[in-house]
Short mmCIF file of C-alpha atoms in Angstrom, two decimals:
data_model
loop_
_atom_site.label_atom_id
_atom_site.label_comp_id
_atom_site.label_asym_id
_atom_site.label_seq_id
_atom_site.Cartn_x
_atom_site.Cartn_y
_atom_site.Cartn_z
CA MET A 1 -45.11 -16.47 7.57
CA GLN A 2 -46.61 -15.47 10.89
CA PHE A 3 -45.69 -12.23 12.63
CA THR A 4 -45.51 -12.87 16.38
CA SER A 5 -44.49 -9.45 17.68
CA GLU A 6 -44.08 -5.92 16.41
CA GLN A 7 -42.35 -2.86 17.82
CA ARG A 8 -41.27 0.51 16.45
CA LEU A 9 -37.65 1.33 17.43
CA ASP A 10 -36.73 4.90 18.34
CA ASP A 11 -35.29 5.60 14.88
CA GLY A 12 -38.57 4.65 13.24
CA VAL A 13 -37.41 1.17 12.18
CA LEU A 14 -40.20 -1.40 12.43
CA GLU A 15 -39.00 -4.63 14.07
CA ARG A 16 -41.18 -7.69 13.61
CA GLU A 17 -40.49 -11.20 14.88
CA PHE A 18 -41.90 -13.97 12.76
CA THR A 19 -42.00 -17.71 12.36
CA LEU A 20 -41.97 -19.57 9.10
CA GLY A 21 -42.93 -23.13 9.91
CA GLU A 22 -40.54 -24.07 12.73
CA VAL A 23 -38.02 -21.33 11.87
CA PRO A 24 -38.06 -18.11 13.91
CA GLY A 25 -36.75 -14.87 12.44
CA ILE A 26 -36.75 -11.08 12.65
CA LEU A 27 -37.56 -8.49 9.99
CA TRP A 28 -36.55 -4.84 10.23
CA THR A 29 -38.00 -2.32 7.78
CA PRO A 30 -37.05 1.35 7.52
CA ALA A 31 -39.76 3.92 8.26
CA SER A 32 -39.63 4.90 4.58
CA ALA A 33 -40.62 1.44 3.26
CA SER A 34 -44.10 1.22 1.76
CA ALA A 35 -45.99 -0.51 -1.03
CA SER A 36 -45.27 2.42 -3.33
CA ALA A 37 -41.60 2.59 -2.28
CA PRO A 38 -40.57 -0.96 -1.40
CA ALA A 39 -37.18 -1.32 0.30
CA PRO A 40 -34.39 -3.48 -1.10
CA LEU A 41 -33.65 -6.34 1.27
CA ILE A 42 -30.53 -7.59 2.99
CA LEU A 43 -30.49 -11.10 4.42
CA VAL A 44 -28.32 -11.07 7.54
CA GLY A 45 -26.39 -14.28 8.21
CA HIS A 46 -24.99 -15.16 11.65
CA PRO A 47 -23.52 -18.19 13.42
CA GLY A 48 -26.72 -19.12 15.27
CA GLY A 49 -28.36 -18.02 18.51
CA LEU A 50 -30.75 -15.19 17.63
CA HIS A 51 -31.11 -14.00 21.24
CA LYS A 52 -27.39 -13.97 21.94
CA MET A 53 -26.67 -12.28 18.59
CA TYR A 54 -29.55 -9.78 18.86
CA PRO A 55 -27.54 -6.69 19.91
CA ARG A 56 -25.17 -7.05 16.97
CA LEU A 57 -27.93 -7.98 14.52
CA VAL A 58 -30.18 -5.06 15.43
CA ALA A 59 -27.24 -2.66 15.22
CA ARG A 60 -26.45 -3.88 11.70
CA ALA A 61 -30.13 -3.77 10.70
CA ARG A 62 -30.53 -0.18 11.94
CA HIS A 63 -27.38 0.84 10.13
CA SER A 64 -28.77 -0.69 6.92
CA ALA A 65 -32.19 0.87 7.50
CA ALA A 66 -30.57 4.32 7.71
CA GLU A 67 -29.65 3.78 4.05
CA GLY A 68 -33.12 2.60 3.12
CA PHE A 69 -32.54 -1.16 3.27
CA ALA A 70 -34.82 -3.67 4.96
CA ALA A 71 -32.98 -6.47 6.79
CA ALA A 72 -34.05 -9.93 7.89
CA THR A 73 -32.52 -12.85 9.69
CA ILE A 74 -33.57 -16.35 10.71
CA GLU A 75 -32.35 -18.80 13.32
CA LEU A 76 -29.85 -21.39 12.10
CA PRO A 77 -30.79 -25.08 12.16
CA GLY A 78 -29.78 -26.27 15.64
CA GLY A 79 -29.26 -22.72 16.87
CA GLY A 80 -31.00 -20.86 19.72
CA ASP A 81 -34.21 -22.59 20.79
CA ARG A 82 -34.41 -24.81 17.70
CA PRO A 83 -34.02 -28.57 18.21
CA ARG A 84 -30.40 -29.70 18.44
CA PHE A 85 -28.90 -30.98 15.24
CA ALA A 86 -27.22 -34.22 16.32
CA ALA A 87 -24.74 -34.67 13.44
CA ALA A 88 -23.54 -31.08 13.65
CA GLU A 89 -23.31 -31.17 17.47
CA GLU A 90 -21.02 -34.15 17.32
CA ALA A 91 -18.83 -32.53 14.67
CA ARG A 92 -18.70 -29.31 16.71
CA ALA A 93 -17.48 -31.27 19.73
CA ASP A 94 -14.77 -32.87 17.60
CA LEU A 95 -13.83 -29.45 16.25
CA LEU A 96 -13.49 -27.95 19.74
CA ARG A 97 -11.43 -30.95 20.85
CA ALA A 98 -9.07 -30.46 17.90
CA LEU A 99 -8.77 -26.69 18.52
CA GLU A 100 -8.14 -27.17 22.26
CA ALA A 101 -5.50 -29.80 21.55
CA GLY A 102 -3.88 -27.41 19.08
CA GLU A 103 -4.31 -30.02 16.35
CA PRO A 104 -5.09 -29.15 12.74
CA VAL A 105 -8.81 -29.37 11.99
CA GLY A 106 -9.25 -32.21 9.52
CA ASP A 107 -11.30 -31.79 6.35
CA GLU A 108 -13.51 -34.60 7.54
CA ILE A 109 -14.59 -32.68 10.66
CA VAL A 110 -15.30 -29.54 8.62
CA ASP A 111 -17.40 -31.54 6.15
CA ARG A 112 -19.43 -33.12 8.95
CA LEU A 113 -19.92 -29.75 10.65
CA VAL A 114 -20.73 -27.50 7.73
CA LEU A 115 -22.26 -29.53 4.90
CA PRO A 116 -25.44 -30.64 6.76
CA LEU A 117 -25.89 -27.07 8.02
CA VAL A 118 -25.67 -25.67 4.49
CA GLU A 119 -28.02 -28.35 3.14
CA LYS A 120 -30.62 -27.54 5.77
CA ALA A 121 -30.20 -23.75 6.09
CA VAL A 122 -30.22 -22.77 2.42
CA PRO A 123 -33.75 -24.02 1.65
CA GLU A 124 -34.95 -22.25 4.82
CA TRP A 125 -33.39 -18.99 3.66
CA ARG A 126 -34.99 -19.41 0.23
CA ALA A 127 -38.43 -20.06 1.74
CA THR A 128 -37.94 -16.98 3.92
CA LEU A 129 -37.05 -14.99 0.83
CA ASP A 130 -40.25 -16.15 -0.90
CA ALA A 131 -42.29 -14.98 2.08
CA LEU A 132 -40.46 -11.67 2.52
CA LEU A 133 -40.70 -10.72 -1.15
CA SER A 134 -44.45 -11.27 -1.05
CA LEU A 135 -44.73 -8.36 1.43
CA PRO A 136 -45.64 -5.16 -0.43
CA GLU A 137 -43.12 -3.04 1.49
CA ILE A 138 -40.19 -5.28 0.48
CA GLY A 139 -38.84 -5.17 -3.06
CA GLY A 140 -35.93 -6.72 -4.85
CA PRO A 141 -33.01 -6.66 -5.35
CA VAL A 142 -31.65 -8.69 -2.48
CA GLY A 143 -28.25 -8.87 -0.83
CA TYR A 144 -26.78 -11.33 1.68
CA ALA A 145 -24.55 -10.05 4.46
CA GLY A 146 -22.92 -12.05 7.16
CA GLY A 147 -20.99 -14.92 8.48
CA VAL A 148 -21.29 -18.64 7.93
CA ILE A 149 -19.60 -17.93 4.64
CA ALA A 150 -20.44 -21.41 3.31
CA ILE A 151 -24.16 -20.60 3.53
CA GLY A 152 -23.66 -17.27 1.76
CA LEU A 153 -21.62 -19.04 -0.87
CA ARG A 154 -24.28 -21.69 -1.57
CA LEU A 155 -27.03 -19.05 -1.60
CA ALA A 156 -25.04 -16.97 -4.09
CA VAL A 157 -24.82 -20.00 -6.39
CA VAL A 158 -28.39 -21.33 -6.20
CA GLU A 159 -30.53 -18.24 -5.52
CA PRO A 160 -30.75 -15.95 -8.56
CA ARG A 161 -32.64 -13.29 -6.59
CA ILE A 162 -29.48 -12.50 -4.57
CA SER A 163 -27.58 -9.76 -6.44
CA ALA A 164 -24.63 -9.02 -4.16
CA ALA A 165 -23.07 -10.47 -1.03
CA LEU A 166 -20.95 -9.13 1.80
CA LEU A 167 -19.31 -12.17 3.35
CA PHE A 168 -17.45 -12.44 6.66
CA ALA A 169 -14.58 -14.88 6.43
CA GLY A 170 -14.56 -16.56 9.77
CA SER A 171 -15.87 -20.06 9.60
CA PHE A 172 -14.70 -23.27 8.07
CA VAL A 173 -15.51 -24.07 4.45
CA PRO A 174 -15.54 -27.65 3.16
CA ARG A 175 -12.93 -28.30 0.47
CA ALA A 176 -15.68 -29.37 -1.96
CA MET A 177 -17.17 -25.89 -1.77
CA PHE A 178 -14.03 -24.24 -3.18
CA GLU A 179 -15.07 -25.68 -6.57
CA GLU A 180 -18.56 -24.30 -5.99
CA ALA A 181 -17.07 -20.85 -5.27
CA ARG A 182 -15.98 -20.64 -8.92
CA GLN A 183 -19.66 -20.62 -9.90
CA VAL A 184 -20.34 -17.46 -7.89
CA THR A 185 -20.59 -14.51 -10.27
CA ILE A 186 -22.37 -11.79 -8.25
CA PRO A 187 -20.39 -8.83 -6.85
CA LEU A 188 -18.77 -9.73 -3.53
CA GLN A 189 -17.17 -7.91 -0.67
CA VAL A 190 -15.31 -10.23 1.71
CA LEU A 191 -14.34 -9.11 5.22
CA LEU A 192 -11.37 -10.83 6.82
CA GLN A 193 -10.20 -10.23 10.37
CA TRP A 194 -6.46 -10.73 9.95
CA ASP A 195 -5.80 -11.97 13.50
CA ASP A 196 -8.95 -14.04 13.92
CA LYS A 197 -7.73 -17.03 15.91
CA GLY A 198 -10.70 -19.23 15.06
CA ASN A 199 -10.19 -18.65 11.36
CA ASP A 200 -7.61 -19.95 8.92
CA ARG A 201 -6.28 -16.85 7.15
CA GLN A 202 -4.78 -18.76 4.24
CA MET A 203 -8.04 -20.62 3.71
CA ALA A 204 -9.90 -17.30 3.60
CA LEU A 205 -7.45 -15.93 1.01
CA ASP A 206 -7.71 -19.10 -1.07
CA LEU A 207 -11.50 -18.89 -0.96
CA PHE A 208 -11.44 -15.23 -1.99
CA ASP A 209 -9.23 -16.24 -4.90
CA ALA A 210 -11.60 -19.07 -5.86
CA PHE A 211 -14.77 -16.95 -6.20
CA GLY A 212 -15.67 -16.57 -9.87
CA SER A 213 -17.02 -13.02 -9.51
CA LYS A 214 -15.45 -10.36 -11.70
CA GLU A 215 -16.12 -7.74 -9.07
CA LYS A 216 -14.87 -8.92 -5.73
CA THR A 217 -13.12 -6.94 -3.04
CA LEU A 218 -11.34 -8.20 0.05
CA HIS A 219 -11.19 -5.95 3.10
CA ALA A 220 -8.75 -7.22 5.69
CA ASN A 221 -8.56 -5.47 9.05
CA MET A 222 -6.61 -6.03 12.22
CA GLY A 223 -8.03 -7.67 15.29
CA GLY A 224 -10.07 -10.70 16.18
CA HIS A 225 -13.42 -12.09 15.14
CA THR A 226 -15.63 -9.40 16.65
CA GLY A 227 -13.23 -6.51 16.04
CA VAL A 228 -14.51 -5.42 12.61
CA PRO A 229 -13.93 -1.63 12.53
CA GLN A 230 -16.99 0.58 12.52
CA PHE A 231 -16.11 2.18 9.17
CA GLU A 232 -16.69 -1.21 7.51
CA GLY A 233 -20.39 -0.84 8.34
CA ASP A 234 -20.54 2.34 6.28
CA ASP A 235 -18.54 0.69 3.55
CA GLY A 236 -20.91 -2.26 3.50
CA ASN A 237 -23.81 0.15 3.02
CA ARG A 238 -21.99 1.77 0.11
CA PHE A 239 -21.27 -1.66 -1.42
CA PHE A 240 -24.98 -2.55 -1.30
CA ALA A 241 -25.98 0.93 -2.50
CA ARG A 242 -23.80 0.37 -5.60
CA HIS A 243 -25.40 -2.97 -6.35
CA LEU A 244 -28.95 -2.95 -4.95
CA LYS A 245 -30.16 0.54 -5.80
CA MET B 1 11.14 26.13 -4.07
CA GLN B 2 10.51 27.98 -7.28
CA PHE B 3 7.11 28.00 -8.94
CA THR B 4 7.58 27.77 -12.72
CA SER B 5 3.96 27.77 -13.92
CA GLU B 6 0.49 28.32 -12.54
CA GLN B 7 -2.96 27.55 -13.87
CA ARG B 8 -6.46 27.38 -12.43
CA LEU B 9 -8.26 24.16 -13.46
CA ASP B 10 -11.96 24.30 -14.29
CA ASP B 11 -12.97 22.99 -10.86
CA GLY B 12 -11.08 25.85 -9.19
CA VAL B 13 -8.05 23.75 -8.24
CA LEU B 14 -4.81 25.74 -8.51
CA GLU B 15 -2.08 23.72 -10.26
CA ARG B 16 1.47 24.96 -9.87
CA GLU B 17 4.61 23.36 -11.25
CA PHE B 18 7.74 23.91 -9.19
CA THR B 19 11.36 22.95 -8.91
CA LEU B 20 13.21 22.32 -5.68
CA GLY B 21 16.89 22.29 -6.62
CA GLU B 22 17.04 19.81 -9.50
CA VAL B 23 13.73 18.12 -8.61
CA PRO B 24 10.60 19.10 -10.56
CA GLY B 25 7.17 18.70 -9.00
CA ILE B 26 3.52 19.76 -9.09
CA LEU B 27 1.34 21.17 -6.33
CA TRP B 28 -2.46 21.20 -6.47
CA THR B 29 -4.43 23.23 -3.93
CA PRO B 30 -8.22 23.31 -3.57
CA ALA B 31 -9.94 26.64 -4.18
CA SER B 32 -10.83 26.71 -0.49
CA ALA B 33 -7.20 26.65 0.76
CA SER B 34 -5.98 29.90 2.32
CA ALA B 35 -3.73 31.17 5.08
CA SER B 36 -6.70 31.24 7.44
CA ALA B 37 -7.90 27.77 6.32
CA PRO B 38 -4.79 25.82 5.33
CA ALA B 39 -5.43 22.51 3.55
CA PRO B 40 -4.10 19.19 4.84
CA LEU B 41 -1.59 17.76 2.37
CA ILE B 42 -1.32 14.45 0.54
CA LEU B 43 2.03 13.49 -0.99
CA VAL B 44 1.32 11.50 -4.14
CA GLY B 45 3.84 8.79 -4.98
CA HIS B 46 4.21 7.31 -8.47
CA PRO B 47 6.67 5.11 -10.36
CA GLY B 48 8.42 7.96 -12.20
CA GLY B 49 7.72 9.95 -15.36
CA LEU B 50 5.69 12.99 -14.34
CA HIS B 51 4.54 13.79 -17.89
CA LYS B 52 3.46 10.25 -18.69
CA MET B 53 1.75 9.92 -15.31
CA TYR B 54 0.15 13.39 -15.41
CA PRO B 55 -3.41 12.34 -16.41
CA ARG B 56 -3.65 9.85 -13.53
CA LEU B 57 -1.93 12.18 -11.06
CA VAL B 58 -4.13 15.19 -11.82
CA ALA B 59 -7.25 13.01 -11.62
CA ARG B 60 -6.22 11.81 -8.15
CA ALA B 61 -5.27 15.35 -7.06
CA ARG B 62 -8.63 16.77 -8.17
CA HIS B 63 -10.45 13.97 -6.41
CA SER B 64 -8.51 14.79 -3.22
CA ALA B 65 -9.08 18.53 -3.68
CA ALA B 66 -12.84 17.92 -3.83
CA GLU B 67 -12.52 16.76 -0.19
CA GLY B 68 -10.38 19.75 0.76
CA PHE B 69 -6.94 18.18 0.50
CA ALA B 70 -3.92 19.73 -1.21
CA ALA B 71 -1.80 17.23 -3.17
CA ALA B 72 1.78 17.34 -4.35
CA THR B 73 4.12 15.09 -6.28
CA ILE B 74 7.76 15.18 -7.37
CA GLU B 75 9.69 13.40 -10.10
CA LEU B 76 11.52 10.25 -9.01
CA PRO B 77 15.34 10.15 -9.17
CA GLY B 78 16.16 8.95 -12.71
CA GLY B 79 12.53 9.46 -13.84
CA GLY B 80 11.15 11.70 -16.60
CA ASP B 81 13.67 14.38 -17.64
CA ARG B 82 15.92 13.87 -14.64
CA PRO B 83 19.45 12.50 -15.24
CA ARG B 84 19.52 8.70 -15.58
CA PHE B 85 20.41 6.81 -12.46
CA ALA B 86 23.04 4.33 -13.69
CA ALA B 87 22.84 1.73 -10.88
CA ALA B 88 19.04 1.58 -11.01
CA GLU B 89 18.96 1.45 -14.84
CA GLU B 90 21.21 -1.60 -14.82
CA ALA B 91 19.11 -3.33 -12.16
CA ARG B 92 15.93 -2.49 -14.10
CA ALA B 93 17.39 -4.13 -17.22
CA ASP B 94 18.23 -7.24 -15.19
CA LEU B 95 14.71 -7.25 -13.76
CA LEU B 96 13.08 -7.05 -17.21
CA ARG B 97 15.37 -9.82 -18.45
CA ALA B 98 14.32 -12.06 -15.56
CA LEU B 99 10.61 -11.27 -16.06
CA GLU B 100 10.78 -11.92 -19.81
CA ALA B 101 12.60 -15.19 -19.25
CA GLY B 102 9.94 -16.16 -16.72
CA GLU B 103 12.63 -16.54 -14.06
CA PRO B 104 12.10 -15.66 -10.41
CA VAL B 105 13.36 -12.16 -9.61
CA GLY B 106 16.28 -12.59 -7.22
CA ASP B 107 16.51 -10.60 -3.98
CA GLU B 108 19.80 -9.22 -5.21
CA ILE B 109 18.16 -7.54 -8.25
CA VAL B 110 15.39 -6.07 -6.07
CA ASP B 111 17.97 -4.68 -3.63
CA ARG B 112 19.98 -3.06 -6.44
CA LEU B 113 16.84 -1.62 -8.02
CA VAL B 114 14.96 -0.32 -5.01
CA LEU B 115 17.41 0.50 -2.22
CA PRO B 116 19.31 3.29 -4.06
CA LEU B 117 15.98 4.77 -5.19
CA VAL B 118 14.66 4.83 -1.63
CA GLU B 119 17.93 6.32 -0.32
CA LYS B 120 17.80 9.12 -2.86
CA ALA B 121 14.05 9.77 -3.09
CA VAL B 122 13.19 9.95 0.62
CA PRO B 123 15.41 12.98 1.43
CA GLU B 124 13.95 14.70 -1.65
CA TRP B 125 10.41 14.06 -0.41
CA ARG B 126 11.35 15.40 3.03
CA ALA B 127 12.88 18.57 1.56
CA THR B 128 9.74 19.00 -0.53
CA LEU B 129 7.65 18.62 2.60
CA ASP B 130 9.70 21.32 4.36
CA ALA B 131 9.07 23.69 1.45
CA LEU B 132 5.37 22.88 1.09
CA LEU B 133 4.61 23.24 4.79
CA SER B 134 6.19 26.71 4.72
CA LEU B 135 3.40 27.85 2.36
CA PRO B 136 0.62 29.56 4.33
CA GLU B 137 -2.17 27.76 2.43
CA ILE B 138 -0.79 24.30 3.32
CA GLY B 139 -1.19 22.95 6.84
CA GLY B 140 -0.49 19.67 8.54
CA PRO B 141 -1.33 16.87 8.95
CA VAL B 142 0.21 15.07 6.00
CA GLY B 143 -0.60 11.81 4.26
CA TYR B 144 1.28 9.77 1.66
CA ALA B 145 -0.63 8.06 -1.13
CA GLY B 146 0.75 6.02 -3.94
CA GLY B 147 2.96 3.44 -5.40
CA VAL B 148 6.62 2.66 -4.93
CA ILE B 149 5.56 1.14 -1.65
CA ALA B 150 9.17 0.94 -0.42
CA ILE B 151 9.42 4.75 -0.53
CA GLY B 152 6.12 5.14 1.31
CA LEU B 153 7.32 2.60 3.86
CA ARG B 154 10.61 4.41 4.54
CA LEU B 155 8.83 7.79 4.71
CA ALA B 156 6.36 6.36 7.21
CA VAL B 157 9.27 5.26 9.41
CA VAL B 158 11.53 8.33 9.25
CA GLU B 159 9.14 11.24 8.71
CA PRO B 160 7.07 12.01 11.82
CA ARG B 161 5.00 14.63 9.98
CA ILE B 162 3.30 11.87 7.93
CA SER B 163 0.20 10.76 9.85
CA ALA B 164 -1.39 8.19 7.53
CA ALA B 165 -0.50 6.37 4.31
CA LEU B 166 -2.46 4.79 1.48
CA LEU B 167 -0.02 2.41 -0.20
CA PHE B 168 -0.36 0.65 -3.56
CA ALA B 169 1.19 -2.80 -3.45
CA GLY B 170 2.71 -3.20 -6.86
CA SER B 171 6.45 -2.90 -6.76
CA PHE B 172 9.24 -4.96 -5.33
CA VAL B 173 10.32 -4.50 -1.74
CA PRO B 174 13.80 -5.48 -0.57
CA ARG B 175 13.77 -8.25 2.05
CA ALA B 176 15.63 -5.97 4.49
CA MET B 177 12.68 -3.58 4.44
CA PHE B 178 10.26 -6.18 5.84
CA GLU B 179 12.02 -5.68 9.19
CA GLU B 180 11.63 -1.93 8.74
CA ALA B 181 7.89 -2.40 8.11
CA ARG B 182 7.49 -3.50 11.74
CA GLN B 183 8.52 0.02 12.79
CA VAL B 184 5.62 1.61 10.89
CA THR B 185 2.91 2.60 13.37
CA ILE B 186 0.74 5.11 11.49
CA PRO B 187 -2.69 4.07 10.12
CA LEU B 188 -2.35 2.36 6.74
CA GLN B 189 -4.62 1.42 3.90
CA VAL B 190 -2.96 -0.94 1.41
CA LEU B 191 -4.39 -1.47 -2.08
CA LEU B 192 -3.60 -4.74 -3.80
CA GLN B 193 -4.59 -5.58 -7.35
CA TRP B 194 -5.13 -9.33 -7.03
CA ASP B 195 -4.20 -10.20 -10.63
CA ASP B 196 -1.35 -7.72 -11.06
CA LYS B 197 1.12 -9.68 -13.18
CA GLY B 198 4.09 -7.46 -12.33
CA ASN B 199 3.47 -7.92 -8.63
CA ASP B 200 4.07 -10.80 -6.27
CA ARG B 201 0.76 -11.29 -4.42
CA GLN B 202 2.25 -13.34 -1.61
CA MET B 203 4.95 -10.74 -1.06
CA ALA B 204 2.29 -8.04 -0.82
CA LEU B 205 0.34 -10.09 1.76
CA ASP B 206 3.52 -10.77 3.75
CA LEU B 207 4.36 -7.07 3.73
CA PHE B 208 0.85 -6.16 4.88
CA ASP B 209 1.27 -8.65 7.70
CA ALA B 210 4.67 -7.18 8.62
CA PHE B 211 3.54 -3.57 9.10
CA GLY B 212 3.51 -2.68 12.80
CA SER B 213 0.46 -0.39 12.58
CA LYS B 214 -2.47 -1.22 14.84
CA GLU B 215 -4.89 0.21 12.29
CA LYS B 216 -4.16 -1.23 8.89
CA THR B 217 -6.63 -2.28 6.22
CA LEU B 218 -5.98 -4.25 3.05
CA HIS B 219 -8.25 -3.67 0.05
CA ALA B 220 -7.75 -6.28 -2.63
CA ASN B 221 -9.58 -5.88 -5.93
CA MET B 222 -9.65 -7.81 -9.17
CA GLY B 223 -7.77 -6.80 -12.25
CA GLY B 224 -4.30 -5.65 -13.20
CA HIS B 225 -2.00 -2.86 -12.13
CA THR B 226 -4.02 0.06 -13.52
CA GLY B 227 -7.45 -1.46 -12.88
CA VAL B 228 -8.05 -0.05 -9.36
CA PRO B 229 -11.85 0.46 -9.18
CA GLN B 230 -13.12 4.01 -9.00
CA PHE B 231 -14.82 3.50 -5.64
CA GLU B 232 -11.36 3.06 -4.08
CA GLY B 233 -10.71 6.75 -4.82
CA ASP B 234 -13.69 7.70 -2.66
CA ASP B 235 -12.60 5.25 -0.03
CA GLY B 236 -9.08 6.72 -0.02
CA ASN B 237 -10.58 10.14 0.62
CA ARG B 238 -12.58 8.74 3.51
CA PHE B 239 -9.46 7.07 4.93
CA PHE B 240 -7.59 10.39 4.87
CA ALA B 241 -10.62 12.27 6.19
CA ARG B 242 -10.61 9.93 9.22
CA HIS B 243 -6.93 10.55 9.91
CA LEU B 244 -6.01 13.99 8.60
CA LYS B 245 -9.02 16.09 9.56
#
């Protein structure tokens, strides 16, 4: 892991850009984090495009830092400046065509779009986690917060260092992964935007039902994809405080 | 309104039993409430049987009082020591028969069970509200929190002094009242116990969808009817703090 830039934000949060192999990412640590008081870590998932997503990501990271959490994110395979991901690009084009034509999105398109992304992104997240946890100012336990719910789901199954996840329902999930959801046992909070046009509400409810976790909470709010109410940010902090502190 | 008993609980909350005509009730006021600092009020709904419900009701009232809210509840028509309510009793017997036989509960049974209860209970709640708001230590605004969601729904439509409602999905709602739900415009938080056997999950989701409120949030948690997690109590306080303070 190579740090490529470093700046102190006005609230004392340290923002560092890094690369891990070909994967760029950003780490935010609260001013309070040190080797003697390492901060618990939240991995922040997003739909790709670090630069475009930066304002929302930094806002979430600062909000988490105010509660003593470090936060980190990496670019998705094929996202931002990373090389295009041919299979996924093609599937995305098919998806957009189906949505524009008002046709139902077939399982086959979802599989082609999401499965390769999950297969490629999850090992990158795990390698990032290895690197982050080797920093003295970062301690376990670890949470995952964000979209691309299929990636969060797979991480929750395969990565034992992740203790809790706050998932945003809002992307397609391959049918095969509903079976996988039953293997998730960590505490979950799932955010659902009730009127999210790009999201299948019933699929989100079915997925929530499928998760094997004994403690899982669904928070559904009005409005579209980016309309998550501000109070959910505070509630997310409280969810992680219950499980990571 | 006649106060019939008064005691100071160990956290300073003043508990007073009262009767309003034939309707018994309980009022809890935080130690801080006074004529110069009147407390906002939360009406606490429950499925009937004040004595049986007392431990849960007083726990909720004390939790609300800790945030500065007064809380009040009344006995349901036909509940506790109040005279039986023949029509509802008969419908309740039919309901239990259907549930025990594993049959679907017909709309006709739900109508006979719930509509007369709503028709009778809502004017009693409104009269109680008149009496409570005439006390110098109680001020507006007013919230409704609790079960018998059909009563909360009707109150939210007809009673302009109620500014926000925290509703527990967990009782049957007549089909005709789904239309009425569209007229509800106050902020809502709806609690749904995902595995509540006595509750129809899909009906609860449909009702949440039907409410006309621009700000409405659904919190679904695991477990049965009485298994609402403790953190939802804190979250309910925060919901009312956002809207009643």
